[in-house]
XYZ file of N, CA and C in Angstrom:
462
model
N -17.849 37.242 16.554
C -17.375 36.451 15.561
C -17.501 35.138 16.707
N -17.814 33.740 16.456
C -17.580 32.277 16.940
C -16.613 31.740 17.841
N -16.549 31.014 18.908
C -15.464 30.854 19.323
C -14.642 29.841 17.403
N -15.175 29.085 16.484
C -14.958 28.248 15.795
C -13.878 29.271 14.788
N -14.805 30.684 14.215
C -14.277 31.304 13.585
C -13.613 32.311 13.881
N -13.615 32.314 15.425
C -12.094 32.525 16.285
C -10.763 32.174 15.683
N -11.362 30.328 15.634
C -9.261 29.524 15.726
C -9.763 29.472 14.231
N -10.201 29.481 13.221
C -10.010 30.180 11.876
C -9.170 31.412 11.804
N -9.320 32.726 11.956
C -9.325 33.906 12.055
C -7.344 33.194 12.500
N -7.189 32.767 13.256
C -6.397 33.575 14.163
C -5.261 31.449 13.130
N -5.479 32.012 12.170
C -4.787 30.223 11.347
C -4.840 28.286 11.682
N -5.911 28.359 12.694
C -6.640 27.091 12.626
C -7.651 26.616 11.965
N -7.544 25.180 12.104
C -8.888 24.147 11.165
C -9.301 24.098 11.991
N -10.647 23.700 12.807
C -11.048 22.766 13.491
C -11.463 21.962 13.098
N -11.587 21.055 13.026
C -12.239 19.600 13.141
C -13.459 19.002 14.320
N -14.189 18.448 13.522
C -15.071 17.807 14.248
C -14.965 16.532 14.422
N -14.421 15.305 15.410
C -14.126 14.308 15.203
C -14.677 12.895 15.205
N -16.227 13.084 14.509
C -17.099 12.506 15.032
C -18.320 12.891 13.449
N -18.017 11.643 13.651
C -20.026 12.218 12.256
C -20.571 10.207 12.982
N -22.204 10.768 11.984
C -22.711 9.391 11.761
C -24.570 10.100 11.480
N -24.969 9.550 10.616
C -25.183 9.623 9.310
C -26.947 10.485 9.771
N -27.595 10.745 11.316
C -28.622 11.948 11.001
C -27.867 13.161 12.175
N -26.143 13.328 11.972
C -25.430 14.672 12.623
C -25.794 14.864 11.201
N -25.088 14.501 9.637
C -25.296 15.027 7.723
C -26.196 15.442 7.550
N -27.591 14.581 7.644
C -28.956 14.368 7.838
C -29.433 15.377 7.639
N -29.761 16.217 9.964
C -29.854 16.564 10.241
C -30.215 17.795 10.092
N -29.299 17.830 9.343
C -28.387 19.949 8.716
C -28.022 20.212 9.886
N -27.244 19.563 10.828
C -26.022 19.870 11.798
C -24.866 19.672 11.137
N -24.664 19.439 10.910
C -23.100 19.645 9.521
C -23.080 20.537 9.372
N -24.254 20.988 8.622
C -23.838 22.263 7.555
C -24.274 23.515 8.369
N -24.392 23.300 10.143
C -24.363 24.402 10.833
C -23.099 24.437 11.366
N -22.608 23.759 11.527
C -21.906 23.517 12.368
C -20.458 24.027 11.321
N -20.799 23.168 9.602
C -19.462 24.430 9.131
C -20.003 25.384 8.926
N -21.184 26.109 9.001
C -21.570 27.567 8.945
C -20.627 28.375 10.132
N -21.051 27.583 11.444
C -20.096 28.658 12.194
C -18.618 28.262 12.501
N -17.761 27.487 11.684
C -16.849 27.198 11.177
C -15.996 26.065 11.389
N -16.479 24.695 11.123
C -15.858 23.443 11.156
C -15.070 23.718 9.853
N -13.989 22.861 9.664
C -13.671 22.880 8.375
C -13.133 21.955 7.833
N -13.311 20.446 8.955
C -12.919 19.031 8.287
C -14.188 18.351 9.091
N -13.607 16.894 8.919
C -14.238 15.919 9.212
C -14.068 15.127 9.558
N -12.756 13.894 10.695
C -12.682 12.666 11.004
C -13.051 11.746 11.454
N -13.090 11.075 10.876
C -13.418 9.252 11.346
C -12.622 8.111 11.471
N -13.533 7.113 11.532
C -12.235 5.954 12.390
C -13.410 4.602 12.902
N -12.647 3.448 12.896
C -13.792 2.391 13.058
C -14.639 2.461 14.677
N -13.553 3.009 15.047
C -13.944 3.428 16.330
C -15.814 4.250 16.950
N -14.742 5.906 15.631
C -16.343 6.275 15.659
C -17.307 5.213 15.199
N -17.872 4.498 13.624
C -18.997 4.527 12.879
C -19.149 3.271 13.867
N -18.571 2.642 14.658
C -18.867 1.600 15.610
C -19.974 2.260 16.650
N -20.023 2.923 17.267
C -20.325 3.586 18.385
C -21.524 4.663 17.179
N -21.312 5.234 16.234
C -22.478 5.692 16.234
C -23.834 4.099 15.758
N -23.206 3.441 14.346
C -23.711 2.284 13.986
C -24.471 1.137 15.428
N -23.969 1.193 16.374
C -24.123 0.758 17.289
C -25.060 1.353 18.089
N -24.756 2.407 18.666
C -25.418 3.742 19.728
C -26.423 4.616 19.391
N -26.435 4.454 17.696
C -27.874 4.905 17.777
C -28.825 3.875 17.020
N -29.692 4.453 16.290
C -30.572 4.332 15.718
C -31.254 4.109 14.088
N -30.153 5.260 13.920
C -29.635 5.944 11.902
C -29.558 5.127 11.443
N -29.373 3.161 12.271
C -28.389 2.365 10.562
C -29.129 1.247 10.628
N -30.184 0.966 11.328
C -31.107 -0.188 11.328
C -32.178 -0.404 10.582
N -32.768 0.854 10.209
C -33.868 0.072 8.967
C -32.643 -0.149 7.974
N -31.586 0.054 7.481
C -30.218 -0.069 6.288
C -29.814 -1.256 6.462
N -29.604 -1.430 8.057
C -29.222 -3.143 8.163
C -29.454 -3.850 7.916
N -31.581 -3.705 9.130
C -31.985 -4.447 8.404
C -32.522 -5.530 7.130
N -32.791 -4.184 5.764
C -32.393 -4.367 4.508
C -31.321 -5.231 4.394
N -30.325 -4.869 4.293
C -28.873 -5.896 4.082
C -29.166 -7.028 5.025
N -29.735 -7.096 6.104
C -29.549 -8.517 6.599
C -30.933 -9.753 5.332
N -31.709 -8.935 5.419
C -32.912 -9.259 4.572
C -33.349 -9.856 2.716
N -31.932 -9.190 2.661
C -31.706 -9.328 0.960
C -31.650 -10.579 0.968
N -31.824 -11.363 1.387
C -31.008 -13.080 0.604
C -29.630 -13.326 0.389
N -28.826 -12.575 0.335
C -27.425 -12.130 0.262
C -26.544 -12.560 1.532
N -25.391 -13.616 0.958
C -24.026 -13.362 1.608
C -23.185 -12.052 2.617
N -23.240 -11.190 2.319
C -22.338 -9.831 3.369
C -21.605 -10.526 4.500
N -20.309 -9.827 4.483
C -19.399 -9.549 5.080
C -19.272 -8.988 5.708
N -19.057 -9.391 6.987
C -19.173 -8.018 8.084
C -18.779 -6.602 7.905
N -17.544 -6.705 6.992
C -16.498 -5.298 6.726
C -16.535 -4.734 6.047
N -17.835 -5.234 4.487
C -18.183 -5.045 3.516
C -19.379 -3.973 4.156
N -20.721 -4.435 5.356
C -22.081 -3.943 6.283
C -21.307 -2.505 6.181
N -20.249 -2.736 6.969
C -19.453 -1.490 7.853
C -19.298 -0.711 6.767
N -18.283 -1.326 5.542
C -17.546 -0.416 4.216
C -19.046 0.251 3.539
N -20.144 0.088 3.296
C -21.027 0.208 3.047
C -21.857 1.037 3.601
N -21.731 0.884 4.638
C -23.023 1.839 5.918
C -21.860 3.638 5.968
N -20.299 2.949 6.071
C -20.019 4.357 6.593
C -19.319 5.417 5.677
N -18.689 4.597 3.834
C -18.530 5.464 2.838
C -20.229 5.933 2.472
N -21.007 5.657 2.994
C -21.921 6.501 2.539
C -21.636 7.824 3.282
N -21.435 8.014 4.671
C -21.787 9.037 5.868
C -20.231 10.021 4.504
N -19.319 8.841 4.247
C -18.492 9.603 4.545
C -18.405 11.078 3.236
N -19.476 10.181 2.347
C -19.413 10.920 0.909
C -20.636 12.354 1.136
N -21.344 11.752 2.189
C -22.166 12.961 2.045
C -21.349 14.204 3.148
N -21.095 13.475 3.952
C -19.893 14.662 5.267
C -19.316 15.289 3.738
N -18.240 14.761 2.737
C -17.439 15.227 1.802
C -18.472 15.909 1.377
N -19.400 15.832 0.944
C -20.129 17.078 -0.183
C -20.544 18.171 0.613
N -20.739 17.988 1.522
C -21.284 19.498 2.515
C -20.279 20.208 2.601
N -18.795 19.115 2.570
C -17.179 19.857 3.214
C -17.183 20.686 1.850
N -17.136 20.244 1.082
C -16.739 20.138 -0.370
C -17.166 22.020 -1.216
N -17.548 22.961 -0.287
C -17.396 24.137 -0.586
C -16.683 24.980 -0.004
N -15.911 24.816 1.232
C -15.060 24.656 2.245
C -13.514 24.474 1.320
N -13.853 23.563 1.223
C -12.402 22.589 0.269
C -11.996 23.616 -1.606
N -12.945 23.915 -1.800
C -13.417 24.722 -3.084
C -12.481 26.516 -3.008
N -13.595 26.185 -1.120
C -12.793 28.236 -1.171
C -11.767 28.176 -0.722
N -10.856 26.735 -0.361
C -9.168 26.963 0.156
C -8.503 26.324 -0.604
N -9.189 25.722 -1.637
C -8.228 25.526 -2.619
C -7.490 24.570 -2.746
N -8.302 23.469 -1.368
C -8.123 21.972 -1.654
C -6.897 22.680 -0.219
N -6.718 23.631 0.622
C -5.895 23.700 1.573
C -6.855 22.395 2.823
N -7.980 23.084 2.686
C -8.745 22.563 3.734
C -9.949 21.601 3.348
N -11.722 21.661 4.068
C -12.614 21.439 4.027
C -12.278 19.489 3.893
N -12.160 18.791 4.547
C -11.380 17.237 4.307
C -12.180 17.152 4.941
N -12.775 15.656 4.629
C -12.466 14.582 5.569
C -12.365 12.908 5.692
N -11.702 12.435 6.853
C -10.983 11.376 7.214
C -11.436 9.755 7.098
N -10.647 9.417 5.918
C -11.381 7.979 6.525
C -10.688 6.362 6.439
N -10.560 6.226 7.835
C -8.790 4.747 7.592
C -9.068 3.211 7.126
N -8.125 3.728 6.936
C -7.985 1.580 5.519
C -8.219 0.562 7.520
N -8.275 -0.258 7.513
C -8.803 -1.234 8.886
C -7.670 -1.716 9.157
N -7.995 -0.800 11.063
C -6.606 -1.152 11.470
C -5.934 -2.935 11.603
N -6.219 -3.627 11.310
C -5.784 -5.628 10.903
C -5.112 -5.017 10.061
N -5.020 -4.255 8.952
C -3.863 -4.304 8.414
C -2.488 -3.605 8.438
N -2.852 -2.944 9.472
C -1.680 -2.240 9.827
C 0.011 -2.775 9.431
N 0.156 -3.906 9.923
C 1.247 -4.668 9.393
C 1.796 -4.951 8.425
N 0.273 -4.641 7.266
C 0.009 -5.485 5.622
C 0.749 -4.243 4.981
N 1.279 -4.217 3.998
C 2.036 -3.658 3.155
C 0.936 -3.036 2.245
N 1.064 -4.276 1.347
C 0.282 -4.395 0.142
C -0.995 -4.330 0.628
N -1.927 -4.898 1.566
C -2.713 -5.348 2.173
C -3.202 -3.566 2.383
N -2.818 -3.481 3.031
C -2.957 -1.278 2.949
C -3.055 -0.344 1.709
N -2.598 -0.581 0.651
C -1.316 0.655 -0.578
C -3.143 -0.644 -0.960
N -3.354 -1.658 -1.289
C -4.808 -2.330 -1.764
C -5.988 -1.837 -0.885
N -6.343 -1.586 0.286
C -7.615 -0.735 0.524
C -7.150 0.665 0.455
N -6.000 1.277 0.439
C -6.290 2.818 0.553
C -7.221 2.941 -1.137
N -6.648 1.916 -1.915
C -7.125 3.298 -3.552
C -8.523 2.302 -3.864
N -8.485 1.250 -3.197
C -9.943 0.588 -3.326
C -10.873 2.024 -2.470
N -10.483 2.452 -1.589
C -11.936 3.572 -1.305
C -11.511 4.524 -1.384
N -9.998 4.984 -1.660
C -10.694 6.432 -2.422
C -11.265 6.159 -4.276
N -10.942 5.340 -4.506
C -11.422 4.776 -5.747
C -14.042 4.522 -4.915
N -13.814 4.449 -4.323
C -15.222 4.135 -3.581
C -16.081 4.592 -3.683
N -15.371 6.042 -2.877
C -15.555 7.397 -2.435
C -15.454 8.148 -3.252
N -14.289 8.397 -4.393
C -14.661 9.323 -5.121
C -15.184 10.588 -5.324
N -14.707 10.857 -3.746
C -14.164 12.579 -3.602
C -13.186 13.357 -3.762
N -12.842 14.232 -3.971
C -11.223 14.787 -3.726
C -10.954 15.365 -2.781
N -11.865 14.673 -1.904
C -11.451 16.306 -0.040
C -11.886 14.970 0.662
N -11.372 13.890 0.571
C -11.011 12.628 1.165
C -9.591 12.303 0.965
N -9.477 12.489 3.104
C -8.075 11.465 2.339
C -7.906 10.463 3.347
N -7.888 9.315 2.970
C -7.327 8.018 3.256
C -6.015 8.238 4.169
N -6.682 7.659 5.419
C -5.535 7.695 6.322
C -5.445 6.300 6.884
N -2.823 5.412 6.694
C -2.655 4.488 6.280
C -2.662 4.656 8.188
N -1.978 3.667 8.897
C -1.662 3.390 10.274
C -0.103 4.244 9.605
N 0.498 4.522 11.163
C 1.540 5.174 11.855
C 2.850 3.950 11.895
N 2.796 2.717 10.273
C 3.273 1.716 11.006
C 4.775 1.214 10.152
N 5.884 0.998 10.244
C 7.024 0.702 9.222
C 6.177 0.450 7.641
N 5.362 -0.432 8.047
C 4.764 -1.393 6.912
C 3.277 -0.023 5.921
N 3.133 0.445 7.402
C 2.130 2.172 6.844
C 2.484 2.857 6.202
N 3.977 2.968 6.023
C 5.356 3.690 5.948
C 5.176 3.752 5.036
N 5.473 1.965 3.882
C 5.561 1.918 3.161
C 4.928 1.785 1.474
N 3.166 1.640 2.775
C 2.147 1.887 1.727
C 1.891 3.510 1.475
N 2.246 4.577 2.819
C 1.960 5.749 1.960
C 3.016 6.580 1.370
N 3.969 5.480 0.744
C 5.155 5.968 0.186
C 4.770 5.381 -1.571
N 3.744 4.410 -1.124
C 3.411 3.931 -2.314
C 2.143 4.754 -3.256
N 1.243 5.157 -2.494
C -0.091 6.016 -2.310
C 0.075 7.374 -3.089
């Protein structure tokens, strides 16, 4: 039994605090799942490092930049990140199904600038949930007073 499997046997759910396109497309995420990883967390900083610190997204960013349309940076970021979140959620879906919805999740955070905007946070959370369209995705909402209002509404 490997250390991740030992954690699972002890009732823990080891999550990976990292996601990047090639982690998923290379099969490495699946290998980690097979070894006992039961979830993946993400946030804008993680994606920022993945996008800026690798060539994983260069081709897609170039295509977007050269398509002639005017793109908002946040929209480009979300478009790139959502693909990764969907692929990671699909890889973890068997864990989610086997755990009857108690594990096998991928998390995605609403943009931090909404931390003090309850209405904006709930709109973003609902929009992201609908766009990602996977039952094993958790939308993270900031733990602020305004975020609490959004959590209650979500």
